[in-house]
Amino acid sequence: MKNYNPKEIEKKWQDIWDEKKPFKSEINDKKKFYALIEFPYPSGQGLHVGHPRPYTAMDVVSRKRRLQGENVLFTMGWDAFGLPTENYAMKNKIHPEEVTKMNIKNFKKQLKSIGFSFDWDREINTTDPNYYKWTQWIFMKMFEKGLAYKTEMPINFCTSCKVGLSNEEVVGGCCERCGGEVIHKVKNQWMLKITEYADRLIDDLEDVDFIDRVKTQQINWIGRSYGMEVKFKLKDVDDTLLVYTTRPDTIFGATYMVISPEHPFLNKYVEKIKNISEINDYIKEVEKKSEFERTEMNKDKTGVKIDGLSAVNPCTNKEIPIFISDYVLMTYGSGAIMAVPAHDTRDFDFAKKFGCDIVEVVSGGENVQEKPYTDTETGIMVNSDFLNGLSVKDAKEKIFEYLSKIGIGNKKTNFKLRDWVFSRQRYWGEPIPLVNCENCGWVAIPEEELPLKLPELESFEPTETGESPLSKIDEFVNCTCPKCGGKAKRETDTMPQWAGSSWYYLRYMDPNNDKEIASKEALDYFGPVDWYNGGMEHTTLHLLYSRFWHKFLYDIGVVSTKEPYLKRTSHGMILGENGEKMSKSRGNVINPDEMIDKYGADALRCYEMFLGDFERSASWSDGGINGCRKFLERVWKLQDITNSSKEITKSLEKSIHKTIKKVSQDFETLKFNTAIAQLMTLINEYYSLGEISEKDLKIFLILLNPVSPHITEEIWENMKFDDYIFSQTWPQYDESKTIDTEIEMPIQINGKVRATLTISKDAKFEDFKEELYENESVRKFVEGKNIVKEIFVPGKICNIVIK
Ligand code: ANZ
Ligand code: ZN
């Protein structure tokens, strides 16, 4: 027999798959299974060993489901618009389109060398005009339905990418991409009203099977809170200050108010405010801070008391001061709060610093002069007139009734979620298909003119004023209005990188359709995605955005399900050998090409699935992948010990059925590592027996095939088995054959274990008594002695008492 040589056999099988197309999916009457992984951004660095982890996992599930007779849709594409390509293009003076082509070519070569069972005929590319035509179309529909609007907005602006960012793209106050400083800049921006979908984006999570951490992160990000708006009268001025509070029950403890430094009252009452210059100085300080810095819990509280303006607590009728402070944001609620220092941590810190009164209104055993009592489950209302003695929950209801009755309060739901800043002042993105007409305002271009192609450009630099480079091309900018024929100018901003990925899973279902996003037939057959595995880092970006777009498409009748993905799981990261995140600067990056060269793609795949709990981070280890290679060598050599019997070897029957069961279940529950461990145990049994049947080998090969497809196909062919593994059926297990029918019974003599007997699980003492006393080691102890008692508890204990 030849030696195991992955280099030879892997390329060979990849070519066979390309030619025979066993992974092609067509609409038919079989049960469909749509497996999805996040399509990569084809960067210049090429594939990273982190990429194959989720890809292999979904490949394993896809290959298994195909063998189980399902019609699997599993495919690949390129999310190729975006800054890194554009930056590279600028630096190297190559057109971004060329850069993208180069990068895709390399990525594709790398992915092919790992042997994924993608239906490559459905490959898509977000920068292809035939693709982005539909991205533009969806945007246009949103515009028509009033979900896209342009507004002056203070936006997050990355000073190094020179580009506006959405809230989701700002991480810890820095640019999500480059880590650069993010400042606020007022710009005219296209916005998408994702907030209109906020309730549904939370409520519909009930109907999908997403892992808990994904659900929780989305819920927290959307940040729905139920509370009240309450109007506080100003002292000696005929006006009210509106606050938003989730704790109206604590209103008797509201001892001061705070408005945000951007609050309109500061302008409105500039004449009345005596310390306006002190306030203006403070505002200047605040402008330098990011929202992140402002809302940090532990930061030192700052602020200024407004001299000349105060309010009246509507429940205590006491005059209370008004402050400005940066911990109150203009972008949330009404930009003003009633402060209850006894029961809110930020208010408490502020009150301590500025000497405001702290009045306890919920008693819960805490001294609120020293520490705020924030629990809402157990406290009892005090110092609150008609609320006294009530629980927080009951007090909320009662105060709501009271404040509504006197006409100063109403229930209000608020969200943390903000509308999505949807324009970017860069070249390498989808052009926004709208024009601005002097008479008609913003008008969509006629649908027949889609795709609105990116014009050719010499230089891709954004302008000094931060305008898109497209604004420099007069032929692009100047146009006529589709409505009135008058003079108009095109929008020159482009869409953000998240646009193309917000609907790509729909395009896979019908990638070449030039009349629609995808045919109704394809959408109804393949949709929704059955299983989507992707990174946790996309939970509040891509995953949220695409759920929003899908819901919009549902509303306009394009898709017929409310949710795009039935199930969402997530993988842990692969870290360097030293346990740190892989990065060039740390010098711990592992290149998958090198691993394939050294150990083979099957070993790489096997190791990616074996290196630990799929849902957790795990460190790469050279020894680990080498171990997987050794395992495959042992698999290869099974050919030497295989006889021609067509039956399962009797003594292996139980182990084989148990293995089929475990592998079948583990592949469906992300426990790839324990499935492989079970296969390793089974192969040990095969070798200890020394000889196995054809059937034993076939079952083993099919079970391992989803993980290591090349070697298993090759052995199948070598052994001259029928067809290919890809045309076989997944083995079935017989539950009754997986149950242990025999047990190892320890035999004690006077309480000490002296022997072990293999007996039937439900044997009675009489059934093995004879065998027991014939046993060598038992006889040694018992001979010539007086047997006083034989204690036997079936399945548990057997003790012989002698004298
Ligand atoms: C009085 C109060 C008493 C509050 C108490 C809390 C505890 P969530 O759950 O995040 O919605 N708040 C309201 N608008 C604000 C703004 N623009 N900037 C900063 N803080 C703001 O939080 C709602 C609570 O956050 C509101 O309820 C308000 O403080 C504060 F024992 O009102 B609370
Ligand atoms: Zn017009």
PDB file of C-alpha atoms in Angstrom, residues 203-450:
ATOM      1  CA  ASP A 203     -39.946  40.774  20.222  1.00  0.00           C
ATOM      2  CA  ASP A 204     -39.291  38.494  17.261  1.00  0.00           C
ATOM      3  CA  LEU A 205     -36.217  37.049  18.966  1.00  0.00           C
ATOM      4  CA  GLU A 206     -38.750  34.850  20.755  1.00  0.00           C
ATOM      5  CA  ASP A 207     -39.407  32.950  17.541  1.00  0.00           C
ATOM      6  CA  VAL A 208     -35.821  32.112  16.643  1.00  0.00           C
ATOM      7  CA  ASP A 209     -33.235  29.718  17.990  1.00  0.00           C
ATOM      8  CA  PHE A 210     -30.304  32.051  18.689  1.00  0.00           C
ATOM      9  CA  ILE A 211     -27.792  31.252  21.426  1.00  0.00           C
ATOM     10  CA  ASP A 212     -28.525  33.233  24.584  1.00  0.00           C
ATOM     11  CA  ARG A 213     -25.523  35.526  24.448  1.00  0.00           C
ATOM     12  CA  VAL A 214     -26.550  36.728  21.001  1.00  0.00           C
ATOM     13  CA  LYS A 215     -30.120  37.427  22.098  1.00  0.00           C
ATOM     14  CA  THR A 216     -28.985  39.221  25.236  1.00  0.00           C
ATOM     15  CA  GLN A 217     -26.502  41.411  23.389  1.00  0.00           C
ATOM     16  CA  GLN A 218     -29.084  42.453  20.841  1.00  0.00           C
ATOM     17  CA  ILE A 219     -31.689  43.166  23.493  1.00  0.00           C
ATOM     18  CA  ASN A 220     -29.240  45.257  25.503  1.00  0.00           C
ATOM     19  CA  TRP A 221     -28.046  47.135  22.465  1.00  0.00           C
ATOM     20  CA  ILE A 222     -31.582  48.031  21.425  1.00  0.00           C
ATOM     21  CA  GLY A 223     -32.074  48.957  25.073  1.00  0.00           C
ATOM     22  CA  ARG A 224     -35.823  49.155  25.432  1.00  0.00           C
ATOM     23  CA  SER A 225     -36.944  50.717  28.678  1.00  0.00           C
ATOM     24  CA  TYR A 226     -40.415  51.371  29.965  1.00  0.00           C
ATOM     25  CA  GLY A 227     -40.833  54.583  31.920  1.00  0.00           C
ATOM     26  CA  MET A 228     -42.639  57.896  32.131  1.00  0.00           C
ATOM     27  CA  GLU A 229     -42.291  61.408  30.843  1.00  0.00           C
ATOM     28  CA  VAL A 230     -43.003  63.926  33.568  1.00  0.00           C
ATOM     29  CA  LYS A 231     -43.290  67.711  33.311  1.00  0.00           C
ATOM     30  CA  PHE A 232     -41.742  69.712  36.169  1.00  0.00           C
ATOM     31  CA  LYS A 233     -42.905  73.343  36.536  1.00  0.00           C
ATOM     32  CA  LEU A 234     -40.229  76.001  36.542  1.00  0.00           C
ATOM     33  CA  LYS A 235     -40.160  78.369  39.496  1.00  0.00           C
ATOM     34  CA  ASP A 236     -41.525  81.850  38.654  1.00  0.00           C
ATOM     35  CA  VAL A 237     -41.569  81.095  34.901  1.00  0.00           C
ATOM     36  CA  ASP A 238     -44.581  79.843  33.014  1.00  0.00           C
ATOM     37  CA  ASP A 239     -42.893  76.811  31.492  1.00  0.00           C
ATOM     38  CA  THR A 240     -42.167  73.171  32.253  1.00  0.00           C
ATOM     39  CA  LEU A 241     -39.081  70.970  32.022  1.00  0.00           C
ATOM     40  CA  LEU A 242     -39.758  67.506  30.620  1.00  0.00           C
ATOM     41  CA  VAL A 243     -37.831  64.525  32.025  1.00  0.00           C
ATOM     42  CA  TYR A 244     -37.735  60.856  31.202  1.00  0.00           C
ATOM     43  CA  THR A 245     -37.605  58.452  34.123  1.00  0.00           C
ATOM     44  CA  THR A 246     -37.858  54.724  34.601  1.00  0.00           C
ATOM     45  CA  ARG A 247     -38.375  55.252  38.332  1.00  0.00           C
ATOM     46  CA  PRO A 248     -41.388  57.594  38.714  1.00  0.00           C
ATOM     47  CA  ASP A 249     -41.961  55.831  42.052  1.00  0.00           C
ATOM     48  CA  THR A 250     -38.975  57.765  43.451  1.00  0.00           C
ATOM     49  CA  ILE A 251     -40.334  61.205  42.565  1.00  0.00           C
ATOM     50  CA  PHE A 252     -40.612  62.285  46.238  1.00  0.00           C
ATOM     51  CA  GLY A 253     -36.841  61.794  46.413  1.00  0.00           C
ATOM     52  CA  ALA A 254     -36.087  64.015  43.382  1.00  0.00           C
ATOM     53  CA  THR A 255     -34.078  66.750  45.071  1.00  0.00           C
ATOM     54  CA  TYR A 256     -32.586  68.435  41.989  1.00  0.00           C
ATOM     55  CA  MET A 257     -32.694  68.238  38.195  1.00  0.00           C
ATOM     56  CA  VAL A 258     -30.027  67.952  35.531  1.00  0.00           C
ATOM     57  CA  ILE A 259     -30.202  69.039  31.912  1.00  0.00           C
ATOM     58  CA  SER A 260     -27.748  68.121  29.211  1.00  0.00           C
ATOM     59  CA  PRO A 261     -25.211  70.779  28.098  1.00  0.00           C
ATOM     60  CA  GLU A 262     -26.928  70.779  24.670  1.00  0.00           C
ATOM     61  CA  HIS A 263     -30.391  71.356  26.145  1.00  0.00           C
ATOM     62  CA  PRO A 264     -32.408  74.143  24.369  1.00  0.00           C
ATOM     63  CA  PHE A 265     -33.317  75.757  27.738  1.00  0.00           C
ATOM     64  CA  LEU A 266     -29.843  77.243  27.903  1.00  0.00           C
ATOM     65  CA  ASN A 267     -30.558  79.362  24.854  1.00  0.00           C
ATOM     66  CA  LYS A 268     -34.150  79.975  25.676  1.00  0.00           C
ATOM     67  CA  TYR A 269     -33.356  81.368  29.138  1.00  0.00           C
ATOM     68  CA  VAL A 270     -30.008  82.925  28.404  1.00  0.00           C
ATOM     69  CA  GLU A 271     -31.337  86.255  29.718  1.00  0.00           C
ATOM     70  CA  LYS A 272     -32.398  84.769  33.019  1.00  0.00           C
ATOM     71  CA  ILE A 273     -29.283  82.720  33.687  1.00  0.00           C
ATOM     72  CA  LYS A 274     -26.866  84.748  35.810  1.00  0.00           C
ATOM     73  CA  ASN A 275     -23.777  82.535  35.435  1.00  0.00           C
ATOM     74  CA  ILE A 276     -24.018  82.037  31.674  1.00  0.00           C
ATOM     75  CA  SER A 277     -20.312  82.554  31.029  1.00  0.00           C
ATOM     76  CA  GLU A 278     -19.373  79.881  33.573  1.00  0.00           C
ATOM     77  CA  ILE A 279     -21.865  77.609  31.841  1.00  0.00           C
ATOM     78  CA  ASN A 280     -20.481  78.365  28.401  1.00  0.00           C
ATOM     79  CA  ASP A 281     -16.983  77.496  29.592  1.00  0.00           C
ATOM     80  CA  TYR A 282     -18.259  74.182  30.844  1.00  0.00           C
ATOM     81  CA  ILE A 283     -19.986  73.454  27.527  1.00  0.00           C
ATOM     82  CA  LYS A 284     -16.722  74.068  25.687  1.00  0.00           C
ATOM     83  CA  GLU A 285     -15.021  71.486  27.900  1.00  0.00           C
ATOM     84  CA  VAL A 286     -17.740  68.936  27.255  1.00  0.00           C
ATOM     85  CA  GLU A 287     -17.570  69.310  23.482  1.00  0.00           C
ATOM     86  CA  LYS A 288     -14.159  67.712  23.554  1.00  0.00           C
ATOM     87  CA  LYS A 289     -15.459  64.517  25.131  1.00  0.00           C
ATOM     88  CA  SER A 290     -16.869  61.473  23.412  1.00  0.00           C
ATOM     89  CA  GLU A 291     -20.219  60.028  24.409  1.00  0.00           C
ATOM     90  CA  PHE A 292     -18.288  57.077  25.728  1.00  0.00           C
ATOM     91  CA  GLU A 293     -16.268  59.219  28.114  1.00  0.00           C
ATOM     92  CA  ARG A 294     -19.356  61.121  29.201  1.00  0.00           C
ATOM     93  CA  THR A 295     -21.378  58.102  30.221  1.00  0.00           C
ATOM     94  CA  GLU A 296     -18.620  56.105  31.881  1.00  0.00           C
ATOM     95  CA  MET A 297     -19.958  55.024  35.255  1.00  0.00           C
ATOM     96  CA  ASN A 298     -16.897  55.557  37.380  1.00  0.00           C
ATOM     97  CA  LYS A 299     -15.770  58.882  36.072  1.00  0.00           C
ATOM     98  CA  ASP A 300     -15.655  61.917  38.292  1.00  0.00           C
ATOM     99  CA  LYS A 301     -18.924  63.849  37.975  1.00  0.00           C
ATOM    100  CA  THR A 302     -18.723  67.418  36.721  1.00  0.00           C
ATOM    101  CA  GLY A 303     -21.333  70.114  36.197  1.00  0.00           C
ATOM    102  CA  VAL A 304     -22.533  73.623  36.961  1.00  0.00           C
ATOM    103  CA  LYS A 305     -25.554  74.772  38.957  1.00  0.00           C
ATOM    104  CA  ILE A 306     -27.728  77.090  36.911  1.00  0.00           C
ATOM    105  CA  ASP A 307     -28.090  80.378  38.748  1.00  0.00           C
ATOM    106  CA  GLY A 308     -31.416  82.029  38.033  1.00  0.00           C
ATOM    107  CA  LEU A 309     -33.454  79.023  36.983  1.00  0.00           C
ATOM    108  CA  SER A 310     -35.050  76.406  39.262  1.00  0.00           C
ATOM    109  CA  ALA A 311     -37.956  73.979  39.269  1.00  0.00           C
ATOM    110  CA  VAL A 312     -40.645  72.670  41.599  1.00  0.00           C
ATOM    111  CA  ASN A 313     -41.032  69.013  42.526  1.00  0.00           C
ATOM    112  CA  PRO A 314     -44.704  68.322  41.684  1.00  0.00           C
ATOM    113  CA  CYS A 315     -45.099  65.896  44.585  1.00  0.00           C
ATOM    114  CA  THR A 316     -43.240  67.614  47.427  1.00  0.00           C
ATOM    115  CA  ASN A 317     -43.901  71.134  46.059  1.00  0.00           C
ATOM    116  CA  LYS A 318     -40.367  72.053  47.104  1.00  0.00           C
ATOM    117  CA  GLU A 319     -38.155  74.254  44.992  1.00  0.00           C
ATOM    118  CA  ILE A 320     -35.264  72.232  43.537  1.00  0.00           C
ATOM    119  CA  PRO A 321     -32.131  73.449  41.726  1.00  0.00           C
ATOM    120  CA  ILE A 322     -31.293  72.690  38.081  1.00  0.00           C
ATOM    121  CA  PHE A 323     -27.752  71.734  37.023  1.00  0.00           C
ATOM    122  CA  ILE A 324     -26.109  71.094  33.715  1.00  0.00           C
ATOM    123  CA  SER A 325     -23.868  68.046  33.563  1.00  0.00           C
ATOM    124  CA  ASP A 326     -22.369  65.935  30.837  1.00  0.00           C
ATOM    125  CA  TYR A 327     -23.655  62.667  32.240  1.00  0.00           C
ATOM    126  CA  VAL A 328     -27.050  63.583  30.856  1.00  0.00           C
ATOM    127  CA  LEU A 329     -27.145  63.124  27.094  1.00  0.00           C
ATOM    128  CA  MET A 330     -29.281  65.170  24.744  1.00  0.00           C
ATOM    129  CA  THR A 331     -29.692  62.135  22.512  1.00  0.00           C
ATOM    130  CA  TYR A 332     -31.636  60.069  25.036  1.00  0.00           C
ATOM    131  CA  GLY A 333     -35.085  60.600  26.517  1.00  0.00           C
ATOM    132  CA  SER A 334     -35.737  64.321  26.726  1.00  0.00           C
ATOM    133  CA  GLY A 335     -32.189  65.367  27.564  1.00  0.00           C
ATOM    134  CA  ALA A 336     -33.184  66.189  31.131  1.00  0.00           C
ATOM    135  CA  ILE A 337     -33.613  64.146  34.309  1.00  0.00           C
ATOM    136  CA  MET A 338     -35.082  64.373  37.752  1.00  0.00           C
ATOM    137  CA  ALA A 339     -32.209  63.319  39.989  1.00  0.00           C
ATOM    138  CA  VAL A 340     -32.820  60.905  42.863  1.00  0.00           C
ATOM    139  CA  PRO A 341     -29.478  60.563  44.612  1.00  0.00           C
ATOM    140  CA  ALA A 342     -30.718  58.116  47.239  1.00  0.00           C
ATOM    141  CA  HIS A 343     -31.504  55.516  44.586  1.00  0.00           C
ATOM    142  CA  ASP A 344     -29.368  56.159  41.533  1.00  0.00           C
ATOM    143  CA  THR A 345     -25.608  55.706  41.541  1.00  0.00           C
ATOM    144  CA  ARG A 346     -24.727  58.515  39.143  1.00  0.00           C
ATOM    145  CA  ASP A 347     -27.054  60.960  40.880  1.00  0.00           C
ATOM    146  CA  PHE A 348     -25.589  59.894  44.218  1.00  0.00           C
ATOM    147  CA  ASP A 349     -22.006  60.579  43.100  1.00  0.00           C
ATOM    148  CA  PHE A 350     -23.079  63.927  41.706  1.00  0.00           C
ATOM    149  CA  ALA A 351     -25.028  64.907  44.853  1.00  0.00           C
ATOM    150  CA  LYS A 352     -22.094  64.053  47.101  1.00  0.00           C
ATOM    151  CA  LYS A 353     -19.833  66.270  45.062  1.00  0.00           C
ATOM    152  CA  PHE A 354     -22.258  69.198  44.739  1.00  0.00           C
ATOM    153  CA  GLY A 355     -23.843  68.966  48.190  1.00  0.00           C
ATOM    154  CA  CYS A 356     -27.400  68.183  47.067  1.00  0.00           C
ATOM    155  CA  ASP A 357     -29.963  66.711  49.461  1.00  0.00           C
ATOM    156  CA  ILE A 358     -30.256  62.941  49.606  1.00  0.00           C
ATOM    157  CA  VAL A 359     -33.755  61.850  50.622  1.00  0.00           C
ATOM    158  CA  GLU A 360     -34.548  58.179  51.084  1.00  0.00           C
ATOM    159  CA  VAL A 361     -37.839  57.096  49.508  1.00  0.00           C
ATOM    160  CA  VAL A 362     -37.285  53.338  49.213  1.00  0.00           C
ATOM    161  CA  SER A 363     -36.276  51.665  52.433  1.00  0.00           C
ATOM    162  CA  GLY A 364     -34.204  48.540  51.999  1.00  0.00           C
ATOM    163  CA  GLY A 365     -31.747  48.480  54.868  1.00  0.00           C
ATOM    164  CA  GLU A 366     -29.097  50.660  53.262  1.00  0.00           C
ATOM    165  CA  ASN A 367     -27.930  53.961  54.707  1.00  0.00           C
ATOM    166  CA  VAL A 368     -28.527  56.067  51.633  1.00  0.00           C
ATOM    167  CA  GLN A 369     -26.362  58.897  52.917  1.00  0.00           C
ATOM    168  CA  GLU A 370     -23.440  56.539  52.343  1.00  0.00           C
ATOM    169  CA  LYS A 371     -24.557  54.341  49.481  1.00  0.00           C
ATOM    170  CA  PRO A 372     -27.523  54.542  47.120  1.00  0.00           C
ATOM    171  CA  TYR A 373     -30.134  51.801  47.387  1.00  0.00           C
ATOM    172  CA  THR A 374     -30.886  50.788  43.791  1.00  0.00           C
ATOM    173  CA  ASP A 375     -32.724  47.508  44.213  1.00  0.00           C
ATOM    174  CA  THR A 376     -36.315  47.501  42.971  1.00  0.00           C
ATOM    175  CA  GLU A 377     -37.413  44.048  44.090  1.00  0.00           C
ATOM    176  CA  THR A 378     -37.513  44.223  47.864  1.00  0.00           C
ATOM    177  CA  GLY A 379     -37.695  47.814  49.142  1.00  0.00           C
ATOM    178  CA  ILE A 380     -40.721  49.552  50.694  1.00  0.00           C
ATOM    179  CA  MET A 381     -41.713  53.146  49.941  1.00  0.00           C
ATOM    180  CA  VAL A 382     -41.089  55.751  52.661  1.00  0.00           C
ATOM    181  CA  ASN A 383     -41.198  59.588  52.884  1.00  0.00           C
ATOM    182  CA  SER A 384     -43.576  59.482  49.933  1.00  0.00           C
ATOM    183  CA  ASP A 385     -46.995  60.475  51.256  1.00  0.00           C
ATOM    184  CA  PHE A 386     -49.643  58.340  49.556  1.00  0.00           C
ATOM    185  CA  LEU A 387     -47.047  55.845  48.275  1.00  0.00           C
ATOM    186  CA  ASN A 388     -45.745  54.943  51.724  1.00  0.00           C
ATOM    187  CA  GLY A 389     -45.775  51.227  52.503  1.00  0.00           C
ATOM    188  CA  LEU A 390     -46.064  50.116  48.890  1.00  0.00           C
ATOM    189  CA  SER A 391     -43.588  47.987  46.953  1.00  0.00           C
ATOM    190  CA  VAL A 392     -41.682  49.689  44.114  1.00  0.00           C
ATOM    191  CA  LYS A 393     -43.817  47.902  41.570  1.00  0.00           C
ATOM    192  CA  ASP A 394     -47.116  48.988  43.096  1.00  0.00           C
ATOM    193  CA  ALA A 395     -45.820  52.494  43.699  1.00  0.00           C
ATOM    194  CA  LYS A 396     -44.992  52.803  39.997  1.00  0.00           C
ATOM    195  CA  GLU A 397     -48.591  52.043  39.062  1.00  0.00           C
ATOM    196  CA  LYS A 398     -50.025  54.395  41.653  1.00  0.00           C
ATOM    197  CA  ILE A 399     -47.784  57.335  40.791  1.00  0.00           C
ATOM    198  CA  PHE A 400     -48.494  56.780  37.118  1.00  0.00           C
ATOM    199  CA  GLU A 401     -52.236  57.079  37.775  1.00  0.00           C
ATOM    200  CA  TYR A 402     -51.699  60.176  39.880  1.00  0.00           C
ATOM    201  CA  LEU A 403     -49.380  62.029  37.471  1.00  0.00           C
ATOM    202  CA  SER A 404     -51.590  61.229  34.481  1.00  0.00           C
ATOM    203  CA  LYS A 405     -54.664  62.394  36.359  1.00  0.00           C
ATOM    204  CA  ILE A 406     -53.136  65.764  37.168  1.00  0.00           C
ATOM    205  CA  GLY A 407     -52.008  65.965  33.549  1.00  0.00           C
ATOM    206  CA  ILE A 408     -48.227  66.129  33.949  1.00  0.00           C
ATOM    207  CA  GLY A 409     -47.145  62.595  33.113  1.00  0.00           C
ATOM    208  CA  ASN A 410     -47.565  59.818  30.580  1.00  0.00           C
ATOM    209  CA  LYS A 411     -46.088  56.377  29.981  1.00  0.00           C
ATOM    210  CA  LYS A 412     -43.237  56.306  27.517  1.00  0.00           C
ATOM    211  CA  THR A 413     -41.021  53.620  26.040  1.00  0.00           C
ATOM    212  CA  ASN A 414     -37.482  54.608  25.107  1.00  0.00           C
ATOM    213  CA  PHE A 415     -34.743  52.867  23.187  1.00  0.00           C
ATOM    214  CA  LYS A 416     -30.973  53.160  23.281  1.00  0.00           C
ATOM    215  CA  LEU A 417     -30.901  52.224  19.619  1.00  0.00           C
ATOM    216  CA  ARG A 418     -30.312  55.186  17.290  1.00  0.00           C
ATOM    217  CA  ASP A 419     -31.068  55.479  13.595  1.00  0.00           C
ATOM    218  CA  TRP A 420     -28.345  54.081  11.373  1.00  0.00           C
ATOM    219  CA  VAL A 421     -25.941  56.624   9.842  1.00  0.00           C
ATOM    220  CA  PHE A 422     -25.888  55.295   6.335  1.00  0.00           C
ATOM    221  CA  SER A 423     -23.632  57.531   4.249  1.00  0.00           C
ATOM    222  CA  ARG A 424     -19.885  57.468   3.859  1.00  0.00           C
ATOM    223  CA  GLN A 425     -17.725  60.079   2.166  1.00  0.00           C
ATOM    224  CA  ARG A 426     -15.628  57.525   0.343  1.00  0.00           C
ATOM    225  CA  TYR A 427     -15.237  56.062  -3.129  1.00  0.00           C
ATOM    226  CA  TRP A 428     -15.302  52.269  -2.729  1.00  0.00           C
ATOM    227  CA  GLY A 429     -18.944  51.725  -1.852  1.00  0.00           C
ATOM    228  CA  GLU A 430     -22.342  51.555  -3.539  1.00  0.00           C
ATOM    229  CA  PRO A 431     -23.382  54.967  -4.953  1.00  0.00           C
ATOM    230  CA  ILE A 432     -26.592  56.217  -3.381  1.00  0.00           C
ATOM    231  CA  PRO A 433     -29.161  56.290  -6.243  1.00  0.00           C
ATOM    232  CA  LEU A 434     -30.730  59.683  -5.510  1.00  0.00           C
ATOM    233  CA  VAL A 435     -30.524  63.145  -6.993  1.00  0.00           C
ATOM    234  CA  ASN A 436     -31.209  66.498  -5.454  1.00  0.00           C
ATOM    235  CA  CYS A 437     -33.382  68.745  -7.623  1.00  0.00           C
ATOM    236  CA  GLU A 438     -33.716  72.483  -7.122  1.00  0.00           C
ATOM    237  CA  ASN A 439     -37.510  72.141  -7.396  1.00  0.00           C
ATOM    238  CA  CYS A 440     -38.344  68.669  -6.179  1.00  0.00           C
ATOM    239  CA  GLY A 441     -35.770  68.044  -3.492  1.00  0.00           C
ATOM    240  CA  TRP A 442     -34.488  64.467  -3.147  1.00  0.00           C
ATOM    241  CA  VAL A 443     -35.706  62.182  -5.927  1.00  0.00           C
ATOM    242  CA  ALA A 444     -34.840  58.545  -6.635  1.00  0.00           C
ATOM    243  CA  ILE A 445     -33.432  57.776 -10.077  1.00  0.00           C
ATOM    244  CA  PRO A 446     -35.685  55.631 -12.316  1.00  0.00           C
ATOM    245  CA  GLU A 447     -35.445  51.926 -11.517  1.00  0.00           C
ATOM    246  CA  GLU A 448     -34.319  51.159 -15.091  1.00  0.00           C
ATOM    247  CA  GLU A 449     -31.179  53.190 -14.469  1.00  0.00           C
ATOM    248  CA  LEU A 450     -29.991  50.772 -11.814  1.00  0.00           C
TER     249      LEU A 450
END
